[in-house]
Short mmCIF file of C-alpha atoms in Angstrom, two decimals:
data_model
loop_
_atom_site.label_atom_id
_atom_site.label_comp_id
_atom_site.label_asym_id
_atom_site.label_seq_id
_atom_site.Cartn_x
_atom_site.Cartn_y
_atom_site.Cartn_z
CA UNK A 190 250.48 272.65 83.12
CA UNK A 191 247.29 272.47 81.66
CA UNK A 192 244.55 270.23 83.09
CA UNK A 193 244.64 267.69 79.96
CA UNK A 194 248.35 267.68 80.68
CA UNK A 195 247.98 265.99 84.03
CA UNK A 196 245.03 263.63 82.99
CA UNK A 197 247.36 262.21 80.70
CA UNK A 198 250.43 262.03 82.82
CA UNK A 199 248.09 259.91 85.86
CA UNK A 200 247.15 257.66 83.04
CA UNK A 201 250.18 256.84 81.82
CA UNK A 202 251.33 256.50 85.37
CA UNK A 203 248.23 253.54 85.95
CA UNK A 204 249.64 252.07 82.62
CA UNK A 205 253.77 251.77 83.62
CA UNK A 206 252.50 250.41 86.90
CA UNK A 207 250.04 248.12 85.42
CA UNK A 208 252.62 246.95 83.05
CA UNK A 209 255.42 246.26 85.70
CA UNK A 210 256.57 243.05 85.26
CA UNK A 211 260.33 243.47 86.88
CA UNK A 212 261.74 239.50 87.25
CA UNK A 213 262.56 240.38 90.64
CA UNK A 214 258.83 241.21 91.48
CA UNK A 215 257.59 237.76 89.77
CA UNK A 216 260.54 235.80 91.81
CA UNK A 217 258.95 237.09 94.70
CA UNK A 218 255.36 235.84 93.34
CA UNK A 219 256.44 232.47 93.02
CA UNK A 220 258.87 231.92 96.57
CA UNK A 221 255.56 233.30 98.36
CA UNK A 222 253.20 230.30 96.54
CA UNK A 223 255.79 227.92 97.48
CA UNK A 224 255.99 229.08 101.26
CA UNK A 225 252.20 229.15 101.24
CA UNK A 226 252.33 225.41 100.35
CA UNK A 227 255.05 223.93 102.33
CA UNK A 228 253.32 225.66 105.80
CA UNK A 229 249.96 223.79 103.94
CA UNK A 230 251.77 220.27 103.62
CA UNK A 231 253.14 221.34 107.46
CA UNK A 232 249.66 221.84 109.19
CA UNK A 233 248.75 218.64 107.10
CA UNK A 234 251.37 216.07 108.49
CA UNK A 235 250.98 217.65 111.99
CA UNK A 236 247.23 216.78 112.31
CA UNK A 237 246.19 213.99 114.86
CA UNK A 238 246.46 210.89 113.14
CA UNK A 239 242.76 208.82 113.59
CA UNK A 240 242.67 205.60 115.54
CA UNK A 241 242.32 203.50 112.44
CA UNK A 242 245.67 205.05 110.86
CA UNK A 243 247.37 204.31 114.12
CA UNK A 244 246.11 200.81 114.71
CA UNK A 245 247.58 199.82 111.26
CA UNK A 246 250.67 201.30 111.60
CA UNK A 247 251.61 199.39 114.70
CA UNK A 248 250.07 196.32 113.06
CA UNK A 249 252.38 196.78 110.22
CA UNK A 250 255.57 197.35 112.30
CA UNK A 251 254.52 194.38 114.96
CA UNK A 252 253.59 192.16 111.57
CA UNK A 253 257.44 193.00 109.81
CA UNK A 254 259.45 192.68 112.68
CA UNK A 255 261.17 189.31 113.66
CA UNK A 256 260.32 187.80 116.46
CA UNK A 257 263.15 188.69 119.25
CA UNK A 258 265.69 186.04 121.33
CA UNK A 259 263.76 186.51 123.97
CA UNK A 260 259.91 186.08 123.42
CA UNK A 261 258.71 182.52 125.13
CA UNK A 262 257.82 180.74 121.86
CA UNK A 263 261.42 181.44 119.85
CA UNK A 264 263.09 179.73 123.61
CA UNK A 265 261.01 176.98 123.04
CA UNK A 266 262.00 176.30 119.36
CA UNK A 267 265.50 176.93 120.42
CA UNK A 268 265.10 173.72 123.41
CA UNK A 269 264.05 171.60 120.47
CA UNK A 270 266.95 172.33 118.22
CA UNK A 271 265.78 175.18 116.13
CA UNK A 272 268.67 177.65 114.46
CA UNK A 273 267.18 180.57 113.28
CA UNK A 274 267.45 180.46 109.35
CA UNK A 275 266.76 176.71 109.38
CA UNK A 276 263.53 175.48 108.22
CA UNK A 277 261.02 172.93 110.99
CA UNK A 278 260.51 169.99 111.24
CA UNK A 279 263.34 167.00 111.77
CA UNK A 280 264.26 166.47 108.37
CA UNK A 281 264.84 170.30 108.23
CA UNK A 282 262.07 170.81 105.01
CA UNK A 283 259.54 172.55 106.90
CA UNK A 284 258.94 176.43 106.72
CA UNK A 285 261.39 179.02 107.51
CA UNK A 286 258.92 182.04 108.71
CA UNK A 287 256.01 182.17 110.29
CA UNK A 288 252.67 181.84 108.61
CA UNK A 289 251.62 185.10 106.91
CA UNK A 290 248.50 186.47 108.93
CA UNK A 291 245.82 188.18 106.31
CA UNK A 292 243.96 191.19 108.19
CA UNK A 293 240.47 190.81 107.09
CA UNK A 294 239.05 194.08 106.03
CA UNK A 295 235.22 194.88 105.63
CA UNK A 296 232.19 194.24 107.07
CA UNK A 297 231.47 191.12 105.39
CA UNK A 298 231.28 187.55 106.92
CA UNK A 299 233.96 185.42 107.01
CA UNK A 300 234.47 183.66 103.85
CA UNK A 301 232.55 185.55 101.51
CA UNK A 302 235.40 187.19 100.46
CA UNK A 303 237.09 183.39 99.62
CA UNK A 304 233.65 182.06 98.49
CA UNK A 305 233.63 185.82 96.00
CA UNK A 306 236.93 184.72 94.94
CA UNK A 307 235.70 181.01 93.98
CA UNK A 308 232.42 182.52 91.74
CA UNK A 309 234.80 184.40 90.06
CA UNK A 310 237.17 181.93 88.98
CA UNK A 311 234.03 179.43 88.07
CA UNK A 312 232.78 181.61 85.65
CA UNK A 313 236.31 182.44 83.86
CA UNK A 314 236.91 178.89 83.81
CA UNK A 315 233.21 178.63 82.60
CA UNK A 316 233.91 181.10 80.07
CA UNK A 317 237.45 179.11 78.63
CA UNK A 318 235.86 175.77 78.45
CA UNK A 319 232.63 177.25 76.27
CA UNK A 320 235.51 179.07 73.93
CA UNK A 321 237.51 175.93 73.88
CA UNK A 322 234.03 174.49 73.20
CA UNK A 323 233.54 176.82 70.40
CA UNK A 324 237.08 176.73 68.69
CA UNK A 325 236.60 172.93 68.76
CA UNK A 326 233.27 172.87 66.72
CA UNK A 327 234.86 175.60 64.22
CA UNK A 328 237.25 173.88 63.38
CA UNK A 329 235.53 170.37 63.10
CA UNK A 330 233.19 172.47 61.10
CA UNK A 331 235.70 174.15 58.78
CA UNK A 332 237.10 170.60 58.53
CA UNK A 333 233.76 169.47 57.44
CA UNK A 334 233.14 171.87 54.95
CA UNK A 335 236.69 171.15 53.42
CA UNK A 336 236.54 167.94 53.43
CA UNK A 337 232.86 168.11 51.76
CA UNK A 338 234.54 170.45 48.80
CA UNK A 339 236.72 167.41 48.47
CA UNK A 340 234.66 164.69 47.51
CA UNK A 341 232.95 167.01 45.56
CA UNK A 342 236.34 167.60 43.36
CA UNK A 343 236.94 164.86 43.47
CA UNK A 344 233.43 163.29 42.55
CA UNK A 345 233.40 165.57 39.58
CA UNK A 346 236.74 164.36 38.43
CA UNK A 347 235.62 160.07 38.74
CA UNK A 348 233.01 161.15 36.66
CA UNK A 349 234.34 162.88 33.77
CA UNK A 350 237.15 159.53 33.42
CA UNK A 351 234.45 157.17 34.01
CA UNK A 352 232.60 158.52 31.51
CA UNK A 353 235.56 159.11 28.87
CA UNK A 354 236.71 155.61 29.70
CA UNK A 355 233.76 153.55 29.16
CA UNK A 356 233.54 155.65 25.53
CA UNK A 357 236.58 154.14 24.83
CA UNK A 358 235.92 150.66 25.76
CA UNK A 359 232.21 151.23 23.67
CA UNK A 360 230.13 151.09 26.29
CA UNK A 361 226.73 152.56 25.84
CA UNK A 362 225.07 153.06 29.07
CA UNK A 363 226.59 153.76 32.40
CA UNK A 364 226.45 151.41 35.12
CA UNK A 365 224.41 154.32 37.77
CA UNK A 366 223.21 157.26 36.32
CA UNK A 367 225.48 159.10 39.05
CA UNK A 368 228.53 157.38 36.77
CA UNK A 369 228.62 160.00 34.09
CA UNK A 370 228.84 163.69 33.95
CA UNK A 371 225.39 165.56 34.79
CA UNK A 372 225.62 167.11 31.29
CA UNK A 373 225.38 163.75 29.22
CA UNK A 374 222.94 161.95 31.53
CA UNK A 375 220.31 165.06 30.82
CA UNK A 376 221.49 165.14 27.12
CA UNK A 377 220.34 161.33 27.32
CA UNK A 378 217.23 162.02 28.94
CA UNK A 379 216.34 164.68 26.53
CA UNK A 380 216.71 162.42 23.83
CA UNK A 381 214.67 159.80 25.29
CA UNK A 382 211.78 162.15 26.17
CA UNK A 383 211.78 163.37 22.37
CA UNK A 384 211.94 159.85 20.78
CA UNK A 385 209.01 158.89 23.36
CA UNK A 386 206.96 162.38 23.12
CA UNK A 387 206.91 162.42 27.38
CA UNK A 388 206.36 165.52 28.55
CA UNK A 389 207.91 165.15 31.75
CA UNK A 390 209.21 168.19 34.09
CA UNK A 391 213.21 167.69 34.38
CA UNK A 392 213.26 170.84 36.86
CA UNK A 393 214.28 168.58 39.31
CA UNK A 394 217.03 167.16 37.56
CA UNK A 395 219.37 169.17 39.27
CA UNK A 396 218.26 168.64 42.53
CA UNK A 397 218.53 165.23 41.86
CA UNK A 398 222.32 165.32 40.77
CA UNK A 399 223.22 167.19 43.82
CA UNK A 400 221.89 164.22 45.86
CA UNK A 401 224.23 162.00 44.07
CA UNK A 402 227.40 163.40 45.32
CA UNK A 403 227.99 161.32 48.30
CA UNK A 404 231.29 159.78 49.47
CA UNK A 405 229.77 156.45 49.03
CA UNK A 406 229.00 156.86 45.49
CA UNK A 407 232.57 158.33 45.12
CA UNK A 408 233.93 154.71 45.93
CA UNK A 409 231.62 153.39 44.10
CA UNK A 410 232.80 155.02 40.81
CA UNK A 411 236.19 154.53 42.03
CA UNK A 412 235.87 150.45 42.68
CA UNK A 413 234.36 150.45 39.10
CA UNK A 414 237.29 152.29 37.55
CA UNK A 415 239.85 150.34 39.43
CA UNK A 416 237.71 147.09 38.48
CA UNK A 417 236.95 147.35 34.86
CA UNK A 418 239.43 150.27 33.53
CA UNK A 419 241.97 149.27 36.24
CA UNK A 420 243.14 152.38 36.71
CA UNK A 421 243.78 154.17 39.91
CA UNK A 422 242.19 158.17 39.98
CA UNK A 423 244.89 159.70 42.09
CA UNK A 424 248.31 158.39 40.70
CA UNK A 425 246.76 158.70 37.00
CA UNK A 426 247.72 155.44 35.66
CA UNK A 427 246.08 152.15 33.87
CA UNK A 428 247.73 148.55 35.08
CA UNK A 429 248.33 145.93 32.88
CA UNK A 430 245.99 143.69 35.11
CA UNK A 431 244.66 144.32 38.74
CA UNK A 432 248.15 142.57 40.24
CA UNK A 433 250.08 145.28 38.10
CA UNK A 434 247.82 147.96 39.74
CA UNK A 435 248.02 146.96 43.58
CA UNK A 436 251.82 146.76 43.13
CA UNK A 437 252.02 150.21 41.67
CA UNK A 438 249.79 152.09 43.53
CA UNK A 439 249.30 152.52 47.33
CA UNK A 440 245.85 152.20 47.46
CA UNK A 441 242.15 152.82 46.13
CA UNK A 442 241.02 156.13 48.08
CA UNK A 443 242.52 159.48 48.67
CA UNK A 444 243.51 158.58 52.43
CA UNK A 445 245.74 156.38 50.57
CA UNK A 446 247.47 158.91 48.71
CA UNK A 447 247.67 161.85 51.27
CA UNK A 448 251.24 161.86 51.44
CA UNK A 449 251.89 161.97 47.41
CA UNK A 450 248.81 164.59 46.74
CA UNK A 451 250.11 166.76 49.80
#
């Protein structure tokens, strides 16, 4: 055999070996890990347990077992009447175990911990009266604003009849300029500034109707219709006379007529 011959025979000895991946070989693999980590967890559980990890442990078994027949103070209760399972006290409502003792932990003095505990539960209760605060002026706010669309709607609407009634009834000149529709009261003022050649800026005519929405002028327009149209905005009728008109309708204003508008 040539020397080639046995360079290539080695190698593809290296590769079959390198390539031996038999189960039984990766069974073996795995059983050592697991020995490797039970003697670990072994060497772990027997170290020397610190003084700290022994003092609670024998608080914790002193602190959950009962207190025997035979300790001093159980005697005692026993002289007075006590039956284990029964609560203290002569009218048998006191407690049936012993007061819970709380192992105080830390380095801090005693009652911070309590007074900590107090901060904290000022400032959440801080924190749900200013949202209760807050929800409270939304929605008196969002109750405002509806209530302010209202009257506006409704201001609108008192002036637009007032103003189509007292055509009817050939009446020439509203009681309040606020009476009629914003459109008529500038086509008026037009007019009058023509026939009188005044030059006068009505820029701020709009401003000026926007002031006269008010719930008071609202009633106002509404005592006139009621008055001299007798005739109530919100059921939509006329009465033969103001007696006819009380008897038919509930009242003047919209809180009147909540139930039959909802």
């Amino acid at each position: 055999m040539s020397d080639s011959e046995d360079d290539y025979m080695s190698f593809k000895v290296l590769v079959d070996c390198q390539e031996d991946v038999r189960p039984s070989l990766l069974f073996n693999r795995e059983k050592r890990k697991l020995d490797m980590f039970k003697k670990k967890q072994e060497n772990i559980n027997k170290r020397q347990k610190t003084f700290g990890e022994l003092e609670r442990e024998n608080r914790d078994k002193g602190l959950n077992t009962a207190i025997s027949t035979e300790n001093k103070g159980f005697k005692l209760l026993e002289k007075m009447g006590f039956k284990p399972g029964e609560s203290l006290g002569k009218s048998k409502s006191g407690i049936k175990e012993p007061i819970d003792i709380v192992y105080k932990q830390g380095t801090s003095g005693i009652g911070r911990e309590s007074h900590l505990r107090e901060v904290v539960a000022q400032k959440q209760q801080q924190k749900i009266k200013i949202f209760k605060h807050s929800e409270t002026q939304f929605r008196l706010a969002n109750k405002e604003r509806k209530n302010l669309s209202q009257i506006r709607r409704d201001f609108f609407k008192a002036q637009k009849v007032c103003e189509e009634l007292d055509f009817r009834s050939n009446i020439r000149d509203p009681v309040e300029d606020f009476f009629w529709t914003k459109e008529t009261i500038k086509k008026r003022r037009k007019m009058e500034r023509s026939e009188t050649a005044d030059d006068t800026d009505s820029s701020d005519e709009d401003e000026e109707f926007e002031m006269y929405i008010t719930e008071e002028n609202l009633f106002a327009i509404i005592d006139y219709l009621r008055s001299k149209h007798l005739y109530c905005l919100y059921c939509v009728i006329t009465g033969i006379d103001i007696e006819d008109l009380k008897e038919n309708c509930p009242g003047p204003y919209r809180l009147d007529h909540d139930d039959e508008l909802d």
